[in-house]
Amino acid sequence: KTRIFDEVYTSDCALKEYAKIMALPPEPGCDLERGIFPMMLASDATHPTMFGQAKVWPGYMSHGGISKYHRCKRDSRLMEHIAYFPTLPDDVQDILKARLSRKACDEAITHCKRELMHASWKLIIDDLFLEDWRHGIVVEFPDGVRRRLYPRIFTYTADYPEKVLLATLRNNGACPCPRCLVDKSDIHRMGMLSDQRCRTLYQRRDNQERRTRVKKARDLIYGRMRRLVGSSKVEDIMKQRSEVPTENAFSLKLSEFGFDYFDMLVSDFLHEWELGEWKTLFVHIMRIL
C-alpha cells in the first residue's frame, strides 16, 4: 500500500490531531462520533476600487475537511468571510499629535498597527470559541448523523508583511523568516544541507521564554519607565530574534492547549512564487528576448 499526501485531512498533522481528540475524555452523556473541524484561515489587505484610497482588509476561513478540488473552486463559494480587520485612520498622526503635542515616530505607528491586528483576533477568539475548542460543536451532517467536531486552526495563508504581523515579528528584520531563526546573512545558503539543519535546529517556538521576553519589553513601554517602542532597552530584548513587543492573540488565547501559532504560517504559493520568484524570472526572460 502507498500512502497519498494530497489533502489536509490526510496529512500527518491531521492524523496526530485526530489521535489527540480521540484520547480526550468523552463529554458527559455524549456518545457521538468525534472528529476535527480543520480551519484554514487567510487574510489579504486590498483596494476595492481601481481609483481612490479606499481599503478593506478581509479575513477568510475555509474547511480543511473538504477536498481541495471542491474547496478551491470559486463557484463552490466555500471560502467564508469571517471578519473585516480595521486599519489605523489616515489622520492618526494628527490624533496623536493633538494628544502628545508632537508627531509619533514610525516605530510607534507600526506598533499601533500590530496592536490593532492582534486586538481584532482577541475579539474573534472569544470565550465561546474557546468553549468550542475544549468541548467541540455538535453538528448534524447531510447524512442525518450528528457528530461532535472540535475546531482546530491548521493553516493561515498571508503574504509576507501580514505573516510577520501575525507572527509578531519585525518586517525584514535580521531573522526575517517567520518559521525559523535563520540569519539574513545566511539566506544565500537556501537549499543546502546546512540551511536545512538550521531550519530544523532553530525553529521558532511559542514557548514561555518568548512570552517572558515580550512581557519584559511591554513592561518597559507601558510600565513605570515609559520607554519608547524603539528605545535601546526594548531593542536589547527584542532585536536579536527580530521580535516585537506585541502580545500575540493566538499565543494568549490558545497556548494553554499546546497550540503553537508559528506552525500555522504556511508558505503562500501565490505571493512567494507566482507573484514572487516566478514573476521575477518571467520578466527577466522577457527582457532578454
mmCIF file of C-alpha atoms in Angstrom:
data_model
loop_
_atom_site.group_PDB
_atom_site.id
_atom_site.type_symbol
_atom_site.label_atom_id
_atom_site.label_comp_id
_atom_site.label_asym_id
_atom_site.label_seq_id
_atom_site.Cartn_x
_atom_site.Cartn_y
_atom_site.Cartn_z
ATOM 1 C CA LYS A 1 0.000 0.000 0.000
ATOM 2 C CA THR A 2 1.114 3.536 -0.794
ATOM 3 C CA ARG A 3 0.085 6.462 1.338
ATOM 4 C CA ILE A 4 -1.047 9.520 -0.619
ATOM 5 C CA PHE A 5 -0.496 13.042 0.674
ATOM 6 C CA ASP A 6 -2.985 15.233 -1.145
ATOM 7 C CA GLU A 7 -5.446 16.735 1.322
ATOM 8 C CA VAL A 8 -5.437 18.455 4.701
ATOM 9 C CA TYR A 9 -7.268 15.535 6.274
ATOM 10 C CA THR A 10 -4.650 13.011 5.079
ATOM 11 C CA SER A 11 -1.676 14.971 6.475
ATOM 12 C CA ASP A 12 0.396 13.924 9.476
ATOM 13 C CA CYS A 13 -0.833 16.997 11.337
ATOM 14 C CA ALA A 14 -4.476 15.997 10.882
ATOM 15 C CA LEU A 15 -3.867 12.399 11.939
ATOM 16 C CA LYS A 16 -1.976 13.479 15.062
ATOM 17 C CA GLU A 17 -4.685 15.967 15.992
ATOM 18 C CA TYR A 18 -7.368 13.331 15.452
ATOM 19 C CA ALA A 19 -5.495 10.971 17.791
ATOM 20 C CA LYS A 20 -5.383 13.721 20.446
ATOM 21 C CA ILE A 21 -9.110 14.319 20.133
ATOM 22 C CA MET A 22 -9.895 10.620 20.401
ATOM 23 C CA ALA A 23 -7.778 10.496 23.578
ATOM 24 C CA LEU A 24 -9.874 13.221 25.230
ATOM 25 C CA PRO A 25 -12.354 12.096 27.895
ATOM 26 C CA PRO A 26 -15.894 11.938 26.465
ATOM 27 C CA GLU A 27 -18.310 14.746 27.166
ATOM 28 C CA PRO A 28 -20.795 13.857 29.944
ATOM 29 C CA GLY A 29 -23.739 11.963 28.491
ATOM 30 C CA CYS A 30 -22.399 12.169 24.932
ATOM 31 C CA ASP A 31 -21.678 9.116 22.791
ATOM 32 C CA LEU A 32 -21.477 10.934 19.443
ATOM 33 C CA GLU A 33 -18.724 10.232 16.950
ATOM 34 C CA ARG A 34 -15.895 12.753 17.260
ATOM 35 C CA GLY A 35 -13.922 14.477 14.533
ATOM 36 C CA ILE A 36 -11.876 17.544 13.605
ATOM 37 C CA PHE A 37 -13.047 20.800 12.100
ATOM 38 C CA PRO A 38 -9.773 21.853 10.373
ATOM 39 C CA MET A 39 -9.866 25.619 9.967
ATOM 40 C CA MET A 40 -7.860 27.182 7.146
ATOM 41 C CA LEU A 41 -7.575 30.928 7.675
ATOM 42 C CA ALA A 42 -6.433 33.649 5.310
ATOM 43 C CA SER A 43 -6.344 37.425 5.061
ATOM 44 C CA ASP A 44 -5.194 39.947 2.492
ATOM 45 C CA ALA A 45 -5.474 43.718 2.636
ATOM 46 C CA THR A 46 -6.624 45.119 -0.679
ATOM 47 C CA HIS A 47 -8.136 48.089 -2.516
ATOM 48 C CA PRO A 48 -11.758 47.502 -3.609
ATOM 49 C CA THR A 49 -11.569 50.023 -6.457
ATOM 50 C CA MET A 50 -9.098 50.841 -9.211
ATOM 51 C CA PHE A 51 -9.103 54.514 -8.203
ATOM 52 C CA GLY A 52 -9.152 56.241 -4.852
ATOM 53 C CA GLN A 53 -7.706 55.347 -1.466
ATOM 54 C CA ALA A 54 -10.456 53.068 -0.138
ATOM 55 C CA LYS A 55 -9.049 49.999 1.640
ATOM 56 C CA VAL A 56 -10.524 46.791 3.010
ATOM 57 C CA TRP A 57 -8.831 44.027 4.946
ATOM 58 C CA PRO A 58 -10.986 40.884 4.803
ATOM 59 C CA GLY A 59 -10.376 37.713 6.789
ATOM 60 C CA TYR A 60 -11.438 34.338 5.382
ATOM 61 C CA MET A 61 -11.935 30.797 6.587
ATOM 62 C CA SER A 62 -12.353 27.552 4.681
ATOM 63 C CA HIS A 63 -12.997 23.975 5.830
ATOM 64 C CA GLY A 64 -9.942 21.738 5.515
ATOM 65 C CA GLY A 65 -12.171 18.680 5.728
ATOM 66 C CA ILE A 66 -13.474 19.421 2.229
ATOM 67 C CA SER A 67 -11.404 18.252 -0.723
ATOM 68 C CA LYS A 68 -9.239 20.942 -2.296
ATOM 69 C CA TYR A 69 -10.736 20.077 -5.688
ATOM 70 C CA HIS A 70 -14.042 21.489 -4.413
ATOM 71 C CA ARG A 71 -12.750 23.982 -1.863
ATOM 72 C CA CYS A 72 -10.556 25.859 -4.343
ATOM 73 C CA LYS A 73 -13.238 26.315 -6.985
ATOM 74 C CA ARG A 74 -14.503 29.870 -6.958
ATOM 75 C CA ASP A 75 -18.010 28.763 -7.917
ATOM 76 C CA SER A 76 -18.180 26.492 -4.862
ATOM 77 C CA ARG A 77 -18.247 29.524 -2.547
ATOM 78 C CA LEU A 78 -16.530 27.569 0.216
ATOM 79 C CA MET A 79 -14.359 30.463 1.414
ATOM 80 C CA GLU A 80 -16.285 32.296 4.126
ATOM 81 C CA HIS A 81 -15.781 35.882 5.225
ATOM 82 C CA ILE A 82 -15.269 35.878 8.984
ATOM 83 C CA ALA A 83 -14.037 39.414 9.611
ATOM 84 C CA TYR A 84 -13.004 42.755 8.211
ATOM 85 C CA PHE A 85 -9.955 43.918 10.104
ATOM 86 C CA PRO A 86 -9.806 47.619 10.998
ATOM 87 C CA THR A 87 -6.860 49.777 9.995
ATOM 88 C CA LEU A 88 -5.424 52.915 11.506
ATOM 89 C CA PRO A 89 -7.178 56.067 10.250
ATOM 90 C CA ASP A 90 -5.330 58.248 7.760
ATOM 91 C CA ASP A 91 -5.265 61.098 10.279
ATOM 92 C CA VAL A 92 -3.690 59.001 13.037
ATOM 93 C CA GLN A 93 -0.671 61.313 13.127
ATOM 94 C CA ASP A 94 -2.936 64.324 13.711
ATOM 95 C CA ILE A 95 -4.765 62.490 16.502
ATOM 96 C CA LEU A 96 -1.525 61.528 18.241
ATOM 97 C CA LYS A 97 -0.056 64.989 17.769
ATOM 98 C CA ALA A 98 -3.096 66.523 19.471
ATOM 99 C CA ARG A 99 -2.605 64.227 22.467
ATOM 100 C CA LEU A 100 1.204 64.195 22.636
ATOM 101 C CA SER A 101 1.975 67.684 21.257
ATOM 102 C CA ARG A 102 4.358 66.080 18.750
ATOM 103 C CA LYS A 103 4.303 63.620 15.879
ATOM 104 C CA ALA A 104 4.636 59.931 16.649
ATOM 105 C CA CYS A 105 7.713 58.125 15.349
ATOM 106 C CA ASP A 106 7.438 55.435 12.677
ATOM 107 C CA GLU A 107 8.108 52.692 15.253
ATOM 108 C CA ALA A 108 5.104 53.839 17.298
ATOM 109 C CA ILE A 109 2.787 53.836 14.259
ATOM 110 C CA THR A 110 3.948 50.357 13.259
ATOM 111 C CA HIS A 111 3.441 49.197 16.846
ATOM 112 C CA CYS A 112 -0.131 50.535 16.786
ATOM 113 C CA LYS A 113 -0.833 48.583 13.585
ATOM 114 C CA ARG A 114 0.343 45.354 15.227
ATOM 115 C CA GLU A 115 -1.637 46.039 18.379
ATOM 116 C CA LEU A 116 -4.796 46.706 16.364
ATOM 117 C CA MET A 117 -4.462 43.480 14.365
ATOM 118 C CA HIS A 118 -3.993 41.311 17.431
ATOM 119 C CA ALA A 119 -6.715 43.146 19.345
ATOM 120 C CA SER A 120 -9.048 42.135 16.494
ATOM 121 C CA TRP A 121 -8.027 38.482 16.774
ATOM 122 C CA LYS A 122 -8.533 38.591 20.541
ATOM 123 C CA LEU A 123 -12.151 39.551 19.848
ATOM 124 C CA ILE A 124 -12.576 36.755 17.291
ATOM 125 C CA ILE A 125 -11.063 34.095 19.570
ATOM 126 C CA ASP A 126 -13.596 34.823 22.294
ATOM 127 C CA ASP A 127 -14.841 32.715 25.220
ATOM 128 C CA LEU A 128 -17.419 30.968 23.020
ATOM 129 C CA PHE A 129 -14.714 29.928 20.554
ATOM 130 C CA LEU A 130 -12.550 28.621 23.402
ATOM 131 C CA GLU A 131 -15.515 26.672 24.762
ATOM 132 C CA ASP A 132 -15.981 25.041 21.356
ATOM 133 C CA TRP A 133 -12.225 24.320 21.192
ATOM 134 C CA ARG A 134 -12.433 22.479 24.518
ATOM 135 C CA HIS A 135 -15.734 20.658 24.156
ATOM 136 C CA GLY A 136 -16.487 20.607 20.427
ATOM 137 C CA ILE A 137 -19.592 21.524 18.445
ATOM 138 C CA VAL A 138 -22.456 19.128 17.743
ATOM 139 C CA VAL A 139 -23.239 19.272 14.014
ATOM 140 C CA GLU A 140 -25.875 17.388 12.045
ATOM 141 C CA PHE A 141 -24.324 16.178 8.779
ATOM 142 C CA PRO A 142 -26.142 15.810 5.429
ATOM 143 C CA ASP A 143 -26.392 12.053 6.090
ATOM 144 C CA GLY A 144 -28.563 12.823 9.125
ATOM 145 C CA VAL A 145 -25.927 11.727 11.646
ATOM 146 C CA ARG A 146 -24.968 14.097 14.462
ATOM 147 C CA ARG A 147 -21.253 14.327 15.239
ATOM 148 C CA ARG A 148 -19.134 16.346 17.649
ATOM 149 C CA LEU A 149 -16.476 18.389 15.830
ATOM 150 C CA TYR A 150 -13.533 20.083 17.511
ATOM 151 C CA PRO A 151 -12.341 23.257 15.735
ATOM 152 C CA ARG A 152 -8.602 23.393 15.193
ATOM 153 C CA ILE A 153 -6.596 26.049 13.333
ATOM 154 C CA PHE A 154 -4.427 24.252 10.777
ATOM 155 C CA THR A 155 -3.166 26.943 8.403
ATOM 156 C CA TYR A 156 -3.076 30.703 7.979
ATOM 157 C CA THR A 157 -2.305 31.970 4.478
ATOM 158 C CA ALA A 158 -1.000 35.512 4.089
ATOM 159 C CA ASP A 159 1.643 37.453 2.220
ATOM 160 C CA TYR A 160 4.939 38.203 3.938
ATOM 161 C CA PRO A 161 4.040 41.590 5.521
ATOM 162 C CA GLU A 162 0.885 40.106 7.052
ATOM 163 C CA LYS A 163 2.680 36.903 8.014
ATOM 164 C CA VAL A 164 5.238 38.738 10.143
ATOM 165 C CA LEU A 165 2.403 40.856 11.538
ATOM 166 C CA LEU A 166 0.623 37.694 12.696
ATOM 167 C CA ALA A 167 3.858 36.164 13.982
ATOM 168 C CA THR A 168 4.645 39.392 15.901
ATOM 169 C CA LEU A 169 7.981 39.779 14.133
ATOM 170 C CA ARG A 170 9.565 42.824 12.540
ATOM 171 C CA ASN A 171 9.282 43.105 8.781
ATOM 172 C CA ASN A 172 12.512 42.107 7.013
ATOM 173 C CA GLY A 173 14.478 42.004 10.258
ATOM 174 C CA ALA A 174 17.797 40.302 10.975
ATOM 175 C CA CYS A 175 15.940 36.973 11.265
ATOM 176 C CA PRO A 176 13.278 37.521 8.579
ATOM 177 C CA CYS A 177 11.767 34.016 8.444
ATOM 178 C CA PRO A 178 8.529 33.518 10.436
ATOM 179 C CA ARG A 179 9.299 29.802 10.858
ATOM 180 C CA CYS A 180 12.962 29.724 11.947
ATOM 181 C CA LEU A 181 15.838 31.849 13.236
ATOM 182 C CA VAL A 182 17.977 31.769 10.095
ATOM 183 C CA ASP A 183 20.021 34.951 9.828
ATOM 184 C CA LYS A 184 19.554 37.230 6.839
ATOM 185 C CA SER A 185 23.250 36.847 6.017
ATOM 186 C CA ASP A 186 22.727 33.070 5.590
ATOM 187 C CA ILE A 187 19.747 33.235 3.222
ATOM 188 C CA HIS A 188 22.016 32.618 0.228
ATOM 189 C CA ARG A 189 22.523 29.065 1.569
ATOM 190 C CA MET A 190 18.881 28.209 0.917
ATOM 191 C CA GLY A 191 18.521 24.612 -0.271
ATOM 192 C CA MET A 192 21.862 23.479 1.145
ATOM 193 C CA LEU A 193 22.165 20.823 3.849
ATOM 194 C CA SER A 194 23.452 23.424 6.305
ATOM 195 C CA ASP A 195 20.333 25.508 5.649
ATOM 196 C CA GLN A 196 18.051 22.524 6.273
ATOM 197 C CA ARG A 197 19.831 21.763 9.545
ATOM 198 C CA CYS A 198 19.477 25.385 10.623
ATOM 199 C CA ARG A 199 15.753 25.386 9.889
ATOM 200 C CA THR A 200 15.345 22.173 11.883
ATOM 201 C CA LEU A 201 17.508 23.086 14.869
ATOM 202 C CA TYR A 202 16.449 26.721 15.190
ATOM 203 C CA GLN A 203 12.710 26.616 14.624
ATOM 204 C CA ARG A 204 10.701 29.414 16.157
ATOM 205 C CA ARG A 205 8.598 28.227 19.067
ATOM 206 C CA ASP A 206 5.873 29.928 21.072
ATOM 207 C CA ASN A 207 7.267 28.961 24.466
ATOM 208 C CA GLN A 208 7.417 30.580 27.882
ATOM 209 C CA GLU A 209 10.803 32.140 27.112
ATOM 210 C CA ARG A 210 9.353 34.058 24.159
ATOM 211 C CA ARG A 211 6.339 35.187 26.171
ATOM 212 C CA THR A 212 8.607 36.329 29.020
ATOM 213 C CA ARG A 213 10.685 38.454 26.642
ATOM 214 C CA VAL A 214 7.562 40.118 25.276
ATOM 215 C CA LYS A 215 6.258 40.801 28.786
ATOM 216 C CA LYS A 216 9.551 42.390 29.848
ATOM 217 C CA ALA A 217 9.541 44.639 26.791
ATOM 218 C CA ARG A 218 5.899 45.631 27.315
ATOM 219 C CA ASP A 219 6.570 46.406 30.978
ATOM 220 C CA LEU A 220 9.289 48.821 29.852
ATOM 221 C CA ILE A 221 6.861 50.532 27.450
ATOM 222 C CA TYR A 222 3.634 50.572 29.461
ATOM 223 C CA GLY A 223 5.059 50.358 32.986
ATOM 224 C CA ARG A 224 6.630 52.945 35.230
ATOM 225 C CA MET A 225 9.686 53.508 32.996
ATOM 226 C CA ARG A 226 7.640 54.523 29.900
ATOM 227 C CA ARG A 227 10.329 53.611 27.374
ATOM 228 C CA LEU A 228 9.781 54.228 23.660
ATOM 229 C CA VAL A 229 8.985 51.259 21.419
ATOM 230 C CA GLY A 230 12.268 51.709 19.555
ATOM 231 C CA SER A 231 14.387 52.516 22.619
ATOM 232 C CA SER A 232 17.656 50.700 23.253
ATOM 233 C CA LYS A 233 16.261 48.983 26.370
ATOM 234 C CA VAL A 234 13.415 47.436 24.364
ATOM 235 C CA GLU A 235 15.651 46.643 21.389
ATOM 236 C CA ASP A 236 18.126 44.789 23.623
ATOM 237 C CA ILE A 237 15.341 42.313 24.441
ATOM 238 C CA MET A 238 13.597 42.055 21.074
ATOM 239 C CA LYS A 239 16.026 42.761 18.245
ATOM 240 C CA GLN A 240 18.204 39.628 18.332
ATOM 241 C CA ARG A 241 15.331 37.367 17.213
ATOM 242 C CA SER A 242 13.513 40.076 15.223
ATOM 243 C CA GLU A 243 10.653 40.009 17.724
ATOM 244 C CA VAL A 244 8.348 42.897 18.634
ATOM 245 C CA PRO A 245 6.697 43.958 21.923
ATOM 246 C CA THR A 246 3.166 42.949 20.915
ATOM 247 C CA GLU A 247 1.141 40.361 22.793
ATOM 248 C CA ASN A 248 0.217 37.685 20.249
ATOM 249 C CA ALA A 249 -3.514 36.916 20.253
ATOM 250 C CA PHE A 250 -3.071 33.276 19.217
ATOM 251 C CA SER A 251 -0.487 32.726 21.944
ATOM 252 C CA LEU A 252 -2.579 34.445 24.600
ATOM 253 C CA LYS A 253 -5.759 32.532 23.800
ATOM 254 C CA LEU A 254 -4.574 29.119 22.583
ATOM 255 C CA SER A 255 -1.152 28.373 24.084
ATOM 256 C CA GLU A 256 -2.776 26.604 27.048
ATOM 257 C CA PHE A 257 -3.987 23.928 24.598
ATOM 258 C CA GLY A 258 -0.491 23.341 23.223
ATOM 259 C CA PHE A 259 -1.178 25.374 20.079
ATOM 260 C CA ASP A 260 1.941 26.911 18.503
ATOM 261 C CA TYR A 261 0.967 29.700 16.133
ATOM 262 C CA PHE A 262 4.267 29.506 14.228
ATOM 263 C CA ASP A 263 3.147 26.145 12.812
ATOM 264 C CA MET A 264 0.044 27.630 11.171
ATOM 265 C CA LEU A 265 2.014 30.063 8.968
ATOM 266 C CA VAL A 266 2.327 28.057 5.772
ATOM 267 C CA SER A 267 4.017 29.028 2.521
ATOM 268 C CA ASP A 268 1.913 31.243 0.269
ATOM 269 C CA PHE A 269 2.309 29.903 -3.269
ATOM 270 C CA LEU A 270 0.633 32.925 -4.839
ATOM 271 C CA HIS A 271 2.801 35.642 -3.307
ATOM 272 C CA GLU A 272 6.025 33.689 -2.814
ATOM 273 C CA TRP A 273 6.155 32.080 -6.262
ATOM 274 C CA GLU A 274 3.548 33.180 -8.799
ATOM 275 C CA LEU A 275 3.844 36.877 -7.896
ATOM 276 C CA GLY A 276 7.336 36.478 -6.467
ATOM 277 C CA GLU A 277 10.212 34.472 -7.908
ATOM 278 C CA TRP A 278 8.344 33.200 -10.996
ATOM 279 C CA LYS A 279 7.194 36.701 -11.902
ATOM 280 C CA THR A 280 10.763 37.990 -11.488
ATOM 281 C CA LEU A 281 12.123 35.150 -13.638
ATOM 282 C CA PHE A 282 9.451 35.682 -16.310
ATOM 283 C CA VAL A 283 10.148 39.426 -16.501
ATOM 284 C CA HIS A 284 13.878 38.702 -16.762
ATOM 285 C CA ILE A 285 13.325 36.232 -19.640
ATOM 286 C CA MET A 286 11.082 38.710 -21.461
ATOM 287 C CA ARG A 287 13.758 41.391 -21.170
ATOM 288 C CA ILE A 288 16.331 39.014 -22.637
ATOM 289 C CA LEU A 289 14.024 38.226 -25.561
#
